[in-house]
Short mmCIF file of C-alpha atoms and ligand atoms in Angstrom, two decimals:
data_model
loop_
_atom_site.label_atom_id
_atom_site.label_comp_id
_atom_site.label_asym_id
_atom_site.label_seq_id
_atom_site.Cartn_x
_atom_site.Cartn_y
_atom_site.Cartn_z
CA UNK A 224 -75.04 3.72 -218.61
CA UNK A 225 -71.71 1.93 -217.62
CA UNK A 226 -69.20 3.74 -215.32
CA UNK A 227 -65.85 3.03 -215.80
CA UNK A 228 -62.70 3.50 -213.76
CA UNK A 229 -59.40 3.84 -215.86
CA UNK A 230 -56.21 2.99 -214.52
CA UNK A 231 -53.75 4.48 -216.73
CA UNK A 232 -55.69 6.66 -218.37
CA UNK A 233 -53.30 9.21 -219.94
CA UNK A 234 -51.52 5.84 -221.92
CA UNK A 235 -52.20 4.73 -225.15
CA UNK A 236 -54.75 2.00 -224.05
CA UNK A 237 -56.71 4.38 -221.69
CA UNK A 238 -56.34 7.33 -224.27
CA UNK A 239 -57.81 5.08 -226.74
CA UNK A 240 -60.66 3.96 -223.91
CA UNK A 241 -61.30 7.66 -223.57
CA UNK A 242 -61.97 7.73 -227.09
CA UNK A 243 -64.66 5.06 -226.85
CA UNK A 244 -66.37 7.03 -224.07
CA UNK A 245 -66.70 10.05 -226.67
CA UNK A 246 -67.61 7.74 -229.25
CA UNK A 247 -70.87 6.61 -226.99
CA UNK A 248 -71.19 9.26 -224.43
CA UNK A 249 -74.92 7.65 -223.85
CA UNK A 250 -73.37 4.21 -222.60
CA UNK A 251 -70.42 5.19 -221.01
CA UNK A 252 -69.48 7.91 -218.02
CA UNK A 253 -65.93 7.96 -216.01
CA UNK A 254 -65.91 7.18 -212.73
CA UNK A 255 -62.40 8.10 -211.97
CA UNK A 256 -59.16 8.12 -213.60
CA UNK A 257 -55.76 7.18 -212.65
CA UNK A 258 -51.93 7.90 -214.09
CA UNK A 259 -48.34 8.64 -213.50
CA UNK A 260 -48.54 12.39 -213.21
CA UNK A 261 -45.95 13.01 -215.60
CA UNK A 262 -48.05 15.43 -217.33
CA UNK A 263 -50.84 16.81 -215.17
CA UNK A 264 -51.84 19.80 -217.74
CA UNK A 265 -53.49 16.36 -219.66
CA UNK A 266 -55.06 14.83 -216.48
CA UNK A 267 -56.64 18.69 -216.02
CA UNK A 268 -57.99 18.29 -219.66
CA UNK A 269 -58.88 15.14 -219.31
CA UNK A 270 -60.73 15.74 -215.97
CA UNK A 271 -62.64 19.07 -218.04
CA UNK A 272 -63.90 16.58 -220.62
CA UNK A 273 -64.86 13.46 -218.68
CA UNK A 274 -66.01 14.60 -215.32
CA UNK A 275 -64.34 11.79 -213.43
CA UNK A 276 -65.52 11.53 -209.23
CA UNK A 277 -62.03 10.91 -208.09
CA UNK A 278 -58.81 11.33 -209.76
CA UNK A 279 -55.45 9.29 -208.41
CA UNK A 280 -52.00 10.67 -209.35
CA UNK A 281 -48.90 8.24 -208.29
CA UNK A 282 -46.94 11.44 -207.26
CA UNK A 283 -48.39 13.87 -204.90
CA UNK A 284 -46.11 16.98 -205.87
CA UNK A 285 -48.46 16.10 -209.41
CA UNK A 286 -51.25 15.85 -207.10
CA UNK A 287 -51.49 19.50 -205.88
CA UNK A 288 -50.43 20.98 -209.32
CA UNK A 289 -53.75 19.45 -210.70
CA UNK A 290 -55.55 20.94 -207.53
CA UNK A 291 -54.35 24.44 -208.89
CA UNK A 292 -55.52 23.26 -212.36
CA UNK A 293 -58.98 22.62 -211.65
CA UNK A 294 -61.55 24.76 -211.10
CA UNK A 295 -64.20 23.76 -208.06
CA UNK A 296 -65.67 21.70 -207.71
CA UNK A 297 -63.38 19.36 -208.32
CA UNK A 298 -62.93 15.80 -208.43
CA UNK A 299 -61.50 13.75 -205.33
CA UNK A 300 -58.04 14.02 -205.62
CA UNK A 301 -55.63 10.76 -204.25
CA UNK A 302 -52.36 10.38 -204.51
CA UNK A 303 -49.24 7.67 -203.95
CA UNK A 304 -49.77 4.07 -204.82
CA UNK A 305 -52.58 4.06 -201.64
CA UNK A 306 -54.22 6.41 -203.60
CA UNK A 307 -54.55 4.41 -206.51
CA UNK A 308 -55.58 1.35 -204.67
CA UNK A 309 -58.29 3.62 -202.99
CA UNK A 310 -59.69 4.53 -205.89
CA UNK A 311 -59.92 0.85 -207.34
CA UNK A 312 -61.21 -0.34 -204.26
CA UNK A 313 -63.69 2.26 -203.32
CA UNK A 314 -64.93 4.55 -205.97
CA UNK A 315 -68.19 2.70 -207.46
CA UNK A 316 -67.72 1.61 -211.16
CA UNK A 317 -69.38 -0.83 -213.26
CA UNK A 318 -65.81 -1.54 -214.53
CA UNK A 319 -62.40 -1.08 -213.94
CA UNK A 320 -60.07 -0.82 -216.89
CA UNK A 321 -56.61 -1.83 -215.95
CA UNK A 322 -54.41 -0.38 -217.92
CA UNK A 323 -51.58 0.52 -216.10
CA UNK A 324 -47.52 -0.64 -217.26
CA UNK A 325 -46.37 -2.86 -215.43
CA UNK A 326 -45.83 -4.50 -211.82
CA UNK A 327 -47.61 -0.97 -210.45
CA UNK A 328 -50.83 -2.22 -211.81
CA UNK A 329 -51.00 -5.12 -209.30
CA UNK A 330 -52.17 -3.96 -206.20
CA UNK A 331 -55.17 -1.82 -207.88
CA UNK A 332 -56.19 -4.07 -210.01
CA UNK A 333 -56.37 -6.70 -207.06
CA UNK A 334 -58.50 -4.00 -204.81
CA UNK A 335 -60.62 -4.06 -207.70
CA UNK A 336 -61.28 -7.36 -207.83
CA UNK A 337 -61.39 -7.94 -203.77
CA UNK A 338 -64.20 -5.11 -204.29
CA UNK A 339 -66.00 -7.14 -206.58
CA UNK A 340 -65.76 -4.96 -209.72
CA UNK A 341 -65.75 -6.28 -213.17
CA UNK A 342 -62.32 -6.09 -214.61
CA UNK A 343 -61.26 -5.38 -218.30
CA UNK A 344 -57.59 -6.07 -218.31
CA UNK A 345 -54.90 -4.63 -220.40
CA UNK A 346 -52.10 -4.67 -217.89
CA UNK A 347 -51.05 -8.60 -218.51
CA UNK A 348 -47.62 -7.77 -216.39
CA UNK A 349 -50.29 -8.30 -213.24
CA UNK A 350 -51.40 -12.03 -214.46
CA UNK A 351 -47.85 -13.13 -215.05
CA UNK A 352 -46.56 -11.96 -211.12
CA UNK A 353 -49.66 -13.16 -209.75
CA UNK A 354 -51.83 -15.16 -212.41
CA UNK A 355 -52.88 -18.07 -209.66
CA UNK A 356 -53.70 -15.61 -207.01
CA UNK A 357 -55.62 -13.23 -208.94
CA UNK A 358 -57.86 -15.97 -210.93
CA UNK A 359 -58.48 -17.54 -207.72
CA UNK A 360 -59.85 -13.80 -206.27
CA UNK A 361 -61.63 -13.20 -209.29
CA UNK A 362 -63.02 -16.56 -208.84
CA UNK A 363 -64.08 -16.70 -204.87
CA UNK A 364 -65.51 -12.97 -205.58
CA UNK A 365 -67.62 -14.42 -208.63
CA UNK A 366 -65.53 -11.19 -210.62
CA UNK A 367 -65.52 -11.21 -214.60
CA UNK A 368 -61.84 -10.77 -215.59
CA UNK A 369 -62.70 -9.58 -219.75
CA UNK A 370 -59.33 -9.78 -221.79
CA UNK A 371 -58.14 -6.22 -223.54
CA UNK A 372 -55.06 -7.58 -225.12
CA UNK A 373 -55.97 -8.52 -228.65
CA UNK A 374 -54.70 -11.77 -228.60
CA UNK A 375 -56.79 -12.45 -225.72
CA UNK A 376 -59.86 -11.33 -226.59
CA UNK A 377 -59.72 -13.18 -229.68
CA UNK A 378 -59.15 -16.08 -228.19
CA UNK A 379 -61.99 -15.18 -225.44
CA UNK A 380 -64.18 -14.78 -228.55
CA UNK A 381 -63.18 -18.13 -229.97
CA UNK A 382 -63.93 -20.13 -227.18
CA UNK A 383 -67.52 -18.34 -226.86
CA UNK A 384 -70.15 -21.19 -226.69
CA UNK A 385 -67.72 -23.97 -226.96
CA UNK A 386 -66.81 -26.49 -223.86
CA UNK A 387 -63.37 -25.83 -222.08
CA UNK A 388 -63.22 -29.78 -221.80
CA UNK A 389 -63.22 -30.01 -226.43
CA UNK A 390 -60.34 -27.11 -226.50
CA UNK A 391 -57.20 -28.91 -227.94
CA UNK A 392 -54.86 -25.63 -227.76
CA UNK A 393 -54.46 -21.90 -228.15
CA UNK A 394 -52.52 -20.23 -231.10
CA UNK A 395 -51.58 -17.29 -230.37
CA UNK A 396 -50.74 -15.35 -233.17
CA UNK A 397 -47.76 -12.83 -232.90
CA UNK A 398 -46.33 -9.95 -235.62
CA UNK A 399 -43.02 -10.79 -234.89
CA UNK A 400 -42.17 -7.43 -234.38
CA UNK A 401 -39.68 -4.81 -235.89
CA UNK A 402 -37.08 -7.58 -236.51
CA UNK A 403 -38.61 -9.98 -237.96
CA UNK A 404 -36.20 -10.11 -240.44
CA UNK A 405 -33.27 -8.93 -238.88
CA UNK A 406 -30.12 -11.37 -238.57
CA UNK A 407 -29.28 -12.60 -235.27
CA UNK A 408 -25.77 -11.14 -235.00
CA UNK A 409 -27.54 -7.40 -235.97
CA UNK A 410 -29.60 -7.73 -232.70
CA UNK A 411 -26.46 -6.71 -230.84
CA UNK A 412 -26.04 -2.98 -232.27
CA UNK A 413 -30.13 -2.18 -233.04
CA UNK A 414 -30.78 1.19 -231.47
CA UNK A 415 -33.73 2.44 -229.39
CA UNK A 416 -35.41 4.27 -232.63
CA UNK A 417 -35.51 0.56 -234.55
CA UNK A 418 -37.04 -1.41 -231.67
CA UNK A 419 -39.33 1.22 -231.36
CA UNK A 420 -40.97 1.25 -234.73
CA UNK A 421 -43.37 -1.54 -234.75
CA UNK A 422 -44.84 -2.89 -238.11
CA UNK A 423 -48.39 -2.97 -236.93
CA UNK A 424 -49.34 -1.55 -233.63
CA UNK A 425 -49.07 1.99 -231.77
CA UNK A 426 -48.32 1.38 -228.46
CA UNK A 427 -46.45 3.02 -225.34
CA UNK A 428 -43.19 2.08 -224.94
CA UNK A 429 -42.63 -0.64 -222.57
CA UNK A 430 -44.59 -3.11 -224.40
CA UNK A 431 -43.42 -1.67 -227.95
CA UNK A 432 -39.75 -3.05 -226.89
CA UNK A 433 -41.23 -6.16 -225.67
CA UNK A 434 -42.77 -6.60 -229.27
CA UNK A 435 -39.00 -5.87 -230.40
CA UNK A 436 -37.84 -8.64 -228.11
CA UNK A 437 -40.89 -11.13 -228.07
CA UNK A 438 -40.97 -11.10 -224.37
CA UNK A 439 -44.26 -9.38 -225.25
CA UNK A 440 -45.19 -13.03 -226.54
CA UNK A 441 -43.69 -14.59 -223.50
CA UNK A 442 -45.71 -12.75 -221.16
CA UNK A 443 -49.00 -13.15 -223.37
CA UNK A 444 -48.53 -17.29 -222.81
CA UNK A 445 -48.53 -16.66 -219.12
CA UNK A 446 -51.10 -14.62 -219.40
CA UNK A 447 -53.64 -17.34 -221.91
CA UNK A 448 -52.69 -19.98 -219.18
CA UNK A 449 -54.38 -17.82 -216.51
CA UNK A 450 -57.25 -16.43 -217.97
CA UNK A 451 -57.98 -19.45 -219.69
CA UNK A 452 -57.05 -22.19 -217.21
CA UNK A 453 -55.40 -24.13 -219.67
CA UNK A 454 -51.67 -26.24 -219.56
CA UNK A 455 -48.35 -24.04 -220.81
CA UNK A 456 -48.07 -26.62 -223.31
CA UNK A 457 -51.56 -25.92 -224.58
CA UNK A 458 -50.50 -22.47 -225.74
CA UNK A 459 -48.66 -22.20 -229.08
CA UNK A 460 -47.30 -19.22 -230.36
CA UNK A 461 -47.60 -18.66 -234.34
CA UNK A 462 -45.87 -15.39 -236.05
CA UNK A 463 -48.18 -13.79 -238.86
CA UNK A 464 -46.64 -10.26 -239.52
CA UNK A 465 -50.36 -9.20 -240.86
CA UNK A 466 -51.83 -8.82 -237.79
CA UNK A 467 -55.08 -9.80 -238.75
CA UNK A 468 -55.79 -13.13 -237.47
CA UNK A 469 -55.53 -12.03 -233.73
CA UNK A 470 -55.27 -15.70 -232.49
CA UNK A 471 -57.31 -18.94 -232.50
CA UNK A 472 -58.45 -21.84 -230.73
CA UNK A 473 -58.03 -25.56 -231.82
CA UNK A 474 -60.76 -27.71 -230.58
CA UNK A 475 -59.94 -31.62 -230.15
CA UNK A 476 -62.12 -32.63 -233.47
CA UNK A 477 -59.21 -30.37 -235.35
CA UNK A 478 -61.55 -27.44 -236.44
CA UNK A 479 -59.58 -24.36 -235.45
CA UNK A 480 -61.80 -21.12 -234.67
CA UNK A 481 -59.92 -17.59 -235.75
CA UNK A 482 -60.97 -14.27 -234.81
CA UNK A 483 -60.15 -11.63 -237.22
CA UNK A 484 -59.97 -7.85 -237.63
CA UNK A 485 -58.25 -4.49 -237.96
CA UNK A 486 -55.25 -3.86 -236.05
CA UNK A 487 -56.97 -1.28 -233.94
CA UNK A 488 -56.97 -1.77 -229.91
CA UNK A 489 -60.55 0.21 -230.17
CA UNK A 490 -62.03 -3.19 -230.96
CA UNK A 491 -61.01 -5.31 -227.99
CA UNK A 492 -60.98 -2.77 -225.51
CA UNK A 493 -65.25 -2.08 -226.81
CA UNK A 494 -65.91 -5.70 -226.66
CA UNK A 495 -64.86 -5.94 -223.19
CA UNK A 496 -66.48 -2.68 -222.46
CA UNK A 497 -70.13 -3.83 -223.89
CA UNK A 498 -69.85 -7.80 -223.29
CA UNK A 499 -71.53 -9.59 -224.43
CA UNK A 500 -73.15 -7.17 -226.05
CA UNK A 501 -71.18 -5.61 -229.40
CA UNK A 502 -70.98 -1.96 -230.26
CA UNK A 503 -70.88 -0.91 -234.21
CA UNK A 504 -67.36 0.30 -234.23
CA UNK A 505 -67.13 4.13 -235.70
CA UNK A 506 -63.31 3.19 -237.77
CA UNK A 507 -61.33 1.09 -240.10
CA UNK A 508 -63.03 -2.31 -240.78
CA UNK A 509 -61.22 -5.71 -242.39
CA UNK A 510 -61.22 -5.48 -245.82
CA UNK A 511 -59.24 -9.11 -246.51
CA UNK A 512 -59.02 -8.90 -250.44
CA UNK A 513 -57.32 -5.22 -249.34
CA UNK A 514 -55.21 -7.74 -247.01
CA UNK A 515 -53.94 -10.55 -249.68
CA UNK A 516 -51.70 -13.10 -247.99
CA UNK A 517 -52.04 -14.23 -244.55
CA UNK A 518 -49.13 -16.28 -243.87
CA UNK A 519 -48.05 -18.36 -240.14
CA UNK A 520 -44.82 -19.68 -238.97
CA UNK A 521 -42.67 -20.73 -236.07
CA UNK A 522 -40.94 -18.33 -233.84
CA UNK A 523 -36.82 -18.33 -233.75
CA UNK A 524 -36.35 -19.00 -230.54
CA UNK A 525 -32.91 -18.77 -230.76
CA UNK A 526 -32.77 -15.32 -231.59
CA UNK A 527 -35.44 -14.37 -228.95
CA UNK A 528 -34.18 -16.14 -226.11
CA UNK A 529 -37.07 -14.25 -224.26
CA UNK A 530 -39.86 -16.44 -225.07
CA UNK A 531 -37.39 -19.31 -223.91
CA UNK A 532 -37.31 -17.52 -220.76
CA UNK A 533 -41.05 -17.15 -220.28
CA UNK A 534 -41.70 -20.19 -220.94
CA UNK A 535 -39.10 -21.99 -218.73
CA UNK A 536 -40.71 -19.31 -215.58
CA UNK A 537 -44.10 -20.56 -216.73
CA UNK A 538 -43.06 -23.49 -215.68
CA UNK A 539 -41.20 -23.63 -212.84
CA UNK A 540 -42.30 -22.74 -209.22
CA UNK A 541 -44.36 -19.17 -208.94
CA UNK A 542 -41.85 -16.81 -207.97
CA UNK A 543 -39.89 -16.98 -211.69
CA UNK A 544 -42.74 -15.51 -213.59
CA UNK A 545 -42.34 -12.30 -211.18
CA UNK A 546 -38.59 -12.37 -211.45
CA UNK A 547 -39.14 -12.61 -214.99
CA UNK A 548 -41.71 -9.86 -215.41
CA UNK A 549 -39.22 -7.09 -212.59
CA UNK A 550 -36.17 -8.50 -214.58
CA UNK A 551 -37.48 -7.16 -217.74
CA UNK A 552 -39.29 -4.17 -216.68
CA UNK A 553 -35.92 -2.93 -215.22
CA UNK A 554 -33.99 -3.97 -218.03
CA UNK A 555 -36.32 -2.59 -220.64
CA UNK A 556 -36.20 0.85 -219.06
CA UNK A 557 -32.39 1.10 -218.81
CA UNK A 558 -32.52 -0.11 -222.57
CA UNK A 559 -35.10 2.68 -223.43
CA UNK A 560 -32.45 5.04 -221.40
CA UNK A 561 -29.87 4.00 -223.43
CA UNK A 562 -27.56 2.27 -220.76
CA UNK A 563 -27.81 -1.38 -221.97
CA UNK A 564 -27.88 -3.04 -225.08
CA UNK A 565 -30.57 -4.83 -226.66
CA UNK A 566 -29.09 -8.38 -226.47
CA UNK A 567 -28.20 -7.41 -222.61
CA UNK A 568 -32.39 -7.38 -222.12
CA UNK A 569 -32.76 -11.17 -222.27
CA UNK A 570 -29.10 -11.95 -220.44
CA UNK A 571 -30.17 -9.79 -217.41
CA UNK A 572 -33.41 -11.52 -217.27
CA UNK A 573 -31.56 -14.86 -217.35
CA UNK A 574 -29.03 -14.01 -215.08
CA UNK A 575 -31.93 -12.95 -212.72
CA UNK A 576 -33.90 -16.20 -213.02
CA UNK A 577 -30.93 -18.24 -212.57
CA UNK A 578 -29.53 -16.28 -209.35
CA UNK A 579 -33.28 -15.71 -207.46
CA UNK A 580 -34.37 -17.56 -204.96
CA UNK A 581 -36.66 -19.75 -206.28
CA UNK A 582 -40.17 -20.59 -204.52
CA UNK A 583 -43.94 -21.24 -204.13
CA UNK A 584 -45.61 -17.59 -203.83
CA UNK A 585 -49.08 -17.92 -201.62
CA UNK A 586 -49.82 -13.88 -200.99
CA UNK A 587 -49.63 -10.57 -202.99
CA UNK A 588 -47.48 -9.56 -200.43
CA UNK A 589 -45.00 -12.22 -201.05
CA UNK A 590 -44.86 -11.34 -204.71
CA UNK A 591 -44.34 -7.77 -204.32
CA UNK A 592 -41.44 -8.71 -202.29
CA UNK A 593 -40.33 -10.84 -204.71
CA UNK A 594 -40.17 -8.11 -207.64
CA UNK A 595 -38.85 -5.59 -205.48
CA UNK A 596 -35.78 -7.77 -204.71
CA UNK A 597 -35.46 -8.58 -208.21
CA UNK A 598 -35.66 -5.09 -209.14
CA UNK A 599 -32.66 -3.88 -206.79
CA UNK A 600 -30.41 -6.95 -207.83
CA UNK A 601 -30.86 -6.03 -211.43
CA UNK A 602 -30.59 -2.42 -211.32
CA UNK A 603 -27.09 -3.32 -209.05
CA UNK A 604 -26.37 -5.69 -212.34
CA UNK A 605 -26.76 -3.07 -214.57
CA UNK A 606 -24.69 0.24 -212.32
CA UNK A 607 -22.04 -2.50 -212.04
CA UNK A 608 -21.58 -3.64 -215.51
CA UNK A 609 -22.45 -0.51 -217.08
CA UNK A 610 -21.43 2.54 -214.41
CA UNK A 611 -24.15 3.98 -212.23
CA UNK A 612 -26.63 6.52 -213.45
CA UNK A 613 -25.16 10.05 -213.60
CA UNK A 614 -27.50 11.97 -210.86
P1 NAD T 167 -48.49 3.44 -221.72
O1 NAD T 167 -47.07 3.54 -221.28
O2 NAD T 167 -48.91 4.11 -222.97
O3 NAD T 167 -49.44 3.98 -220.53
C1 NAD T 167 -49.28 3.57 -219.21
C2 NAD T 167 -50.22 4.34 -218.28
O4 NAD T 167 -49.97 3.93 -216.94
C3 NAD T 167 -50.05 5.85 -218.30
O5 NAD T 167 -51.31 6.46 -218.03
C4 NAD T 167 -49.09 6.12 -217.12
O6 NAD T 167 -49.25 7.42 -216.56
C5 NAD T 167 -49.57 5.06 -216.14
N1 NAD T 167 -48.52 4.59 -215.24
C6 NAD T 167 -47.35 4.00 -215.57
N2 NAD T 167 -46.67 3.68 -214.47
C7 NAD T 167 -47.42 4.06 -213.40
C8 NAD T 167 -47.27 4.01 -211.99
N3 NAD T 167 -46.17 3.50 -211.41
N4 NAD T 167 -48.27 4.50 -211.22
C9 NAD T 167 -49.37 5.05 -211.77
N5 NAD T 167 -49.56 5.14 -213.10
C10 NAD T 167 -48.60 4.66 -213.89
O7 NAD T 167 -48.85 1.88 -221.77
P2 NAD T 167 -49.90 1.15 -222.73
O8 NAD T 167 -49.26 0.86 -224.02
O9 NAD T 167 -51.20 1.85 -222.70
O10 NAD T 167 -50.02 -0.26 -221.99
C11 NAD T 167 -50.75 -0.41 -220.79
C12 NAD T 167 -50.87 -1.89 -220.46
O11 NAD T 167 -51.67 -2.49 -221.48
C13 NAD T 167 -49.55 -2.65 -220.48
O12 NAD T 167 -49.57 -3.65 -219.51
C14 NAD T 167 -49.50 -3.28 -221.86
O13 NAD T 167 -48.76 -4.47 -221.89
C15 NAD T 167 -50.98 -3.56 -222.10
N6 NAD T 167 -51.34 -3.62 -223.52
C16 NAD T 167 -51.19 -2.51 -224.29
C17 NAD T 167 -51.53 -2.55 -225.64
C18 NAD T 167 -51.40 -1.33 -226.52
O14 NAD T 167 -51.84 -1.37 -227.66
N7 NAD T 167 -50.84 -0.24 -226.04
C19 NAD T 167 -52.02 -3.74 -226.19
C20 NAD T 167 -52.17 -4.84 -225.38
C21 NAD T 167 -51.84 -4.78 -224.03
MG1 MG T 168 -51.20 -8.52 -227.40
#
């Protein structure tokens, strides 16, 4: 029997973990569970079903409102981003699903690590602030860091029983997201309803508008270089709508190794669970003469400036990829509220890489301080040009 602590569980890759542990209540138990608190009546459920040890809410007002929920005896109950740390760090688990949004993931899933717990990562915004640091932990703590991002655990697959020194490159295959085939000059005036309908994944929303604006793809380079130790230049990026190849790895003889599948995050996120063991899977499997054409081409980077921009952080000096990654989080949630446009996601970030000071980044401390001074210049950016947020 695993046990497994979920950061982020009430989120569509923890829900979806959650489902797994249903799926093989005989392997799998929950250790403890962490989220947002936006809506505790589902972290009471959720706590009624799975039994977790210790529960950690970001906001303790959410905190004491599950308290009342839950009938003794009841789970340890943290709160505050200490809390959440605390429960990575000290609550035993066989594994600790990160699977947070965002920046907020980083100190967790680095007390996880320092503890020496296994890590199955979802939350790739933590590898792009803080890829060299947290490989290097993982590393001096002999810690498995197992990929939960599909493209990443195909490629993790791919590279299975092969030598690091024979890999030529990475592909990374990308949908190209809801517009695909939009022009360039309609980018200006899409609304929050078409970036959020993505052709082939469910997802929450953050990420769903990075699909919209490739920085999803961006991020996902930064992210192969780390947990695969390989150049930036050795990571290409090829759009196939399908979504069935999920990437692949070209070795230096020229034979390229795919994985491929369903477009179901149940897959990766078992494999990492079980590895390197495999699971049968209880849903949808690949039917390819269903599937018909599987076609590949070149990103526009011209009308996704954002995987320019991730690139050009990737490489320069450390602190870019976290102004990068705070630019865009803070940009992507005033775009989700409706105060910026969607062109205005990939000027801010711009803006903020050309404006930061730029710098070598040798603590977790440094780079928090890094993202929270992005964060405030951007979100000044954004009240200037586009009137502060009514309170
Ligand atoms: P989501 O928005 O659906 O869920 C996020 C979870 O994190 C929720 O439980 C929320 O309560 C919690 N959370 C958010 N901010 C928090 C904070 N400050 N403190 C504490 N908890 C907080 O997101 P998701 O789609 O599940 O994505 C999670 C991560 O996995 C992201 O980094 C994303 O890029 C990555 N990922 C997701 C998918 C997918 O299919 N959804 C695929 C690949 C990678
Ligand atoms: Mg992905």
């Amino acid at each position: 029997m695993k046990s497994i602590t979920l950061l982020g569980a009430t989120g569509s890759i923890g829900l979806r973990t959650l489902d797994l542990v249903s799926s093989f209540p005989e392997e799998f138990s929950v250790a403890g569970l962490a989220a947002r608190g936006s809506n505790v009546e589902r972290v009471a459920d959720l706590c009624k079903k799975y039994s977790p040890r210790a529960v950690a809410l970001l906001e303790a007002d959410a905190r004491d409102q599950l308290a009342r929920l839950l009938p003794a005896p009841r789970p340890e109950l943290l709160a505050g981003p200490d809390g959440l740390v605390a429960l990575a760090r000290d609550v035993k688990a066989d594994i600790v699903v990160s699977a947070l949004v965002g920046g907020a993931g980083l100190l967790p899933t680095m007390a996880a690590i320092q503890a020496g717990r296994t890590v199955a990562l979802a939350n790739k915004e933590t590898l792009v602030m803080a890829g060299r640091l947290m490989t290097a932990a993982a590393r001096a703590r002999g810690v498995k860091l197992l990929p939960v991002d599909s493209e990443h655990s195909a490629v993790f697959q791919c590279l299975a029983g092969h030598s690091r020194a024979d890999v030529h490159r990475i592909l990374l295959t990308a949908s190209g997201g809801p517009f695909r085939e939009t022009p360039k000059a309609r980018l200006a005036t899409v609304t929050v309803e078409d970036a959020l309908q993505h052709p082939t994944w469910k997802m929450g929303a953050k990420i769903t508008i990075d699909s919209a604006t490739l920085m999803n793809k961006g991020l996902e380079v930064i992210e192969a270089r780390w947990l695969f130790d390989v150049a930036s230049d050795q990571v290409q990026i090829v759009v196939h709508p399908q979504s069935i190849v999920h990437s692949m790895v070209e070795y230096i003889d020229g034979c390229v190794i795919a994985q491929l599948g369903v477009a179901d995050m149940g897959v990766p996120i078992l494999y990492a669970l079980t590895y390197p063991e495999r699971r049968p899977m209880p849903t949808a499997r690949l039917d390819l003469v269903r599937a018909g054409q599987l076609t590949f081409y070149e990103p526009d980077l011209d009308k996704f400036p954002c995987l320019r921009l991730a690139r050009t952080a990737l490489d320069s000096v450390s602190s870019a990829p976290v102004v990068l990654n705070a630019a865009n989080e803070v940009a992507v949630a005033a775009f989700l509220d409706r105060r910026i446009g969607f062109n205005a996601i990939a000027e801010l970030i711009e803006e903020a890489l050309n404006t930061s000071r730029a710098g070598e980044l040798d603590s977790i401390e440094a780079c928090t301080a890094v993202d929270a001074d992005t964060r405030r210049s951007v979100q000044r950016a954004i009240d200037t040009r586009h009137g502060a947020r009514p309170s």
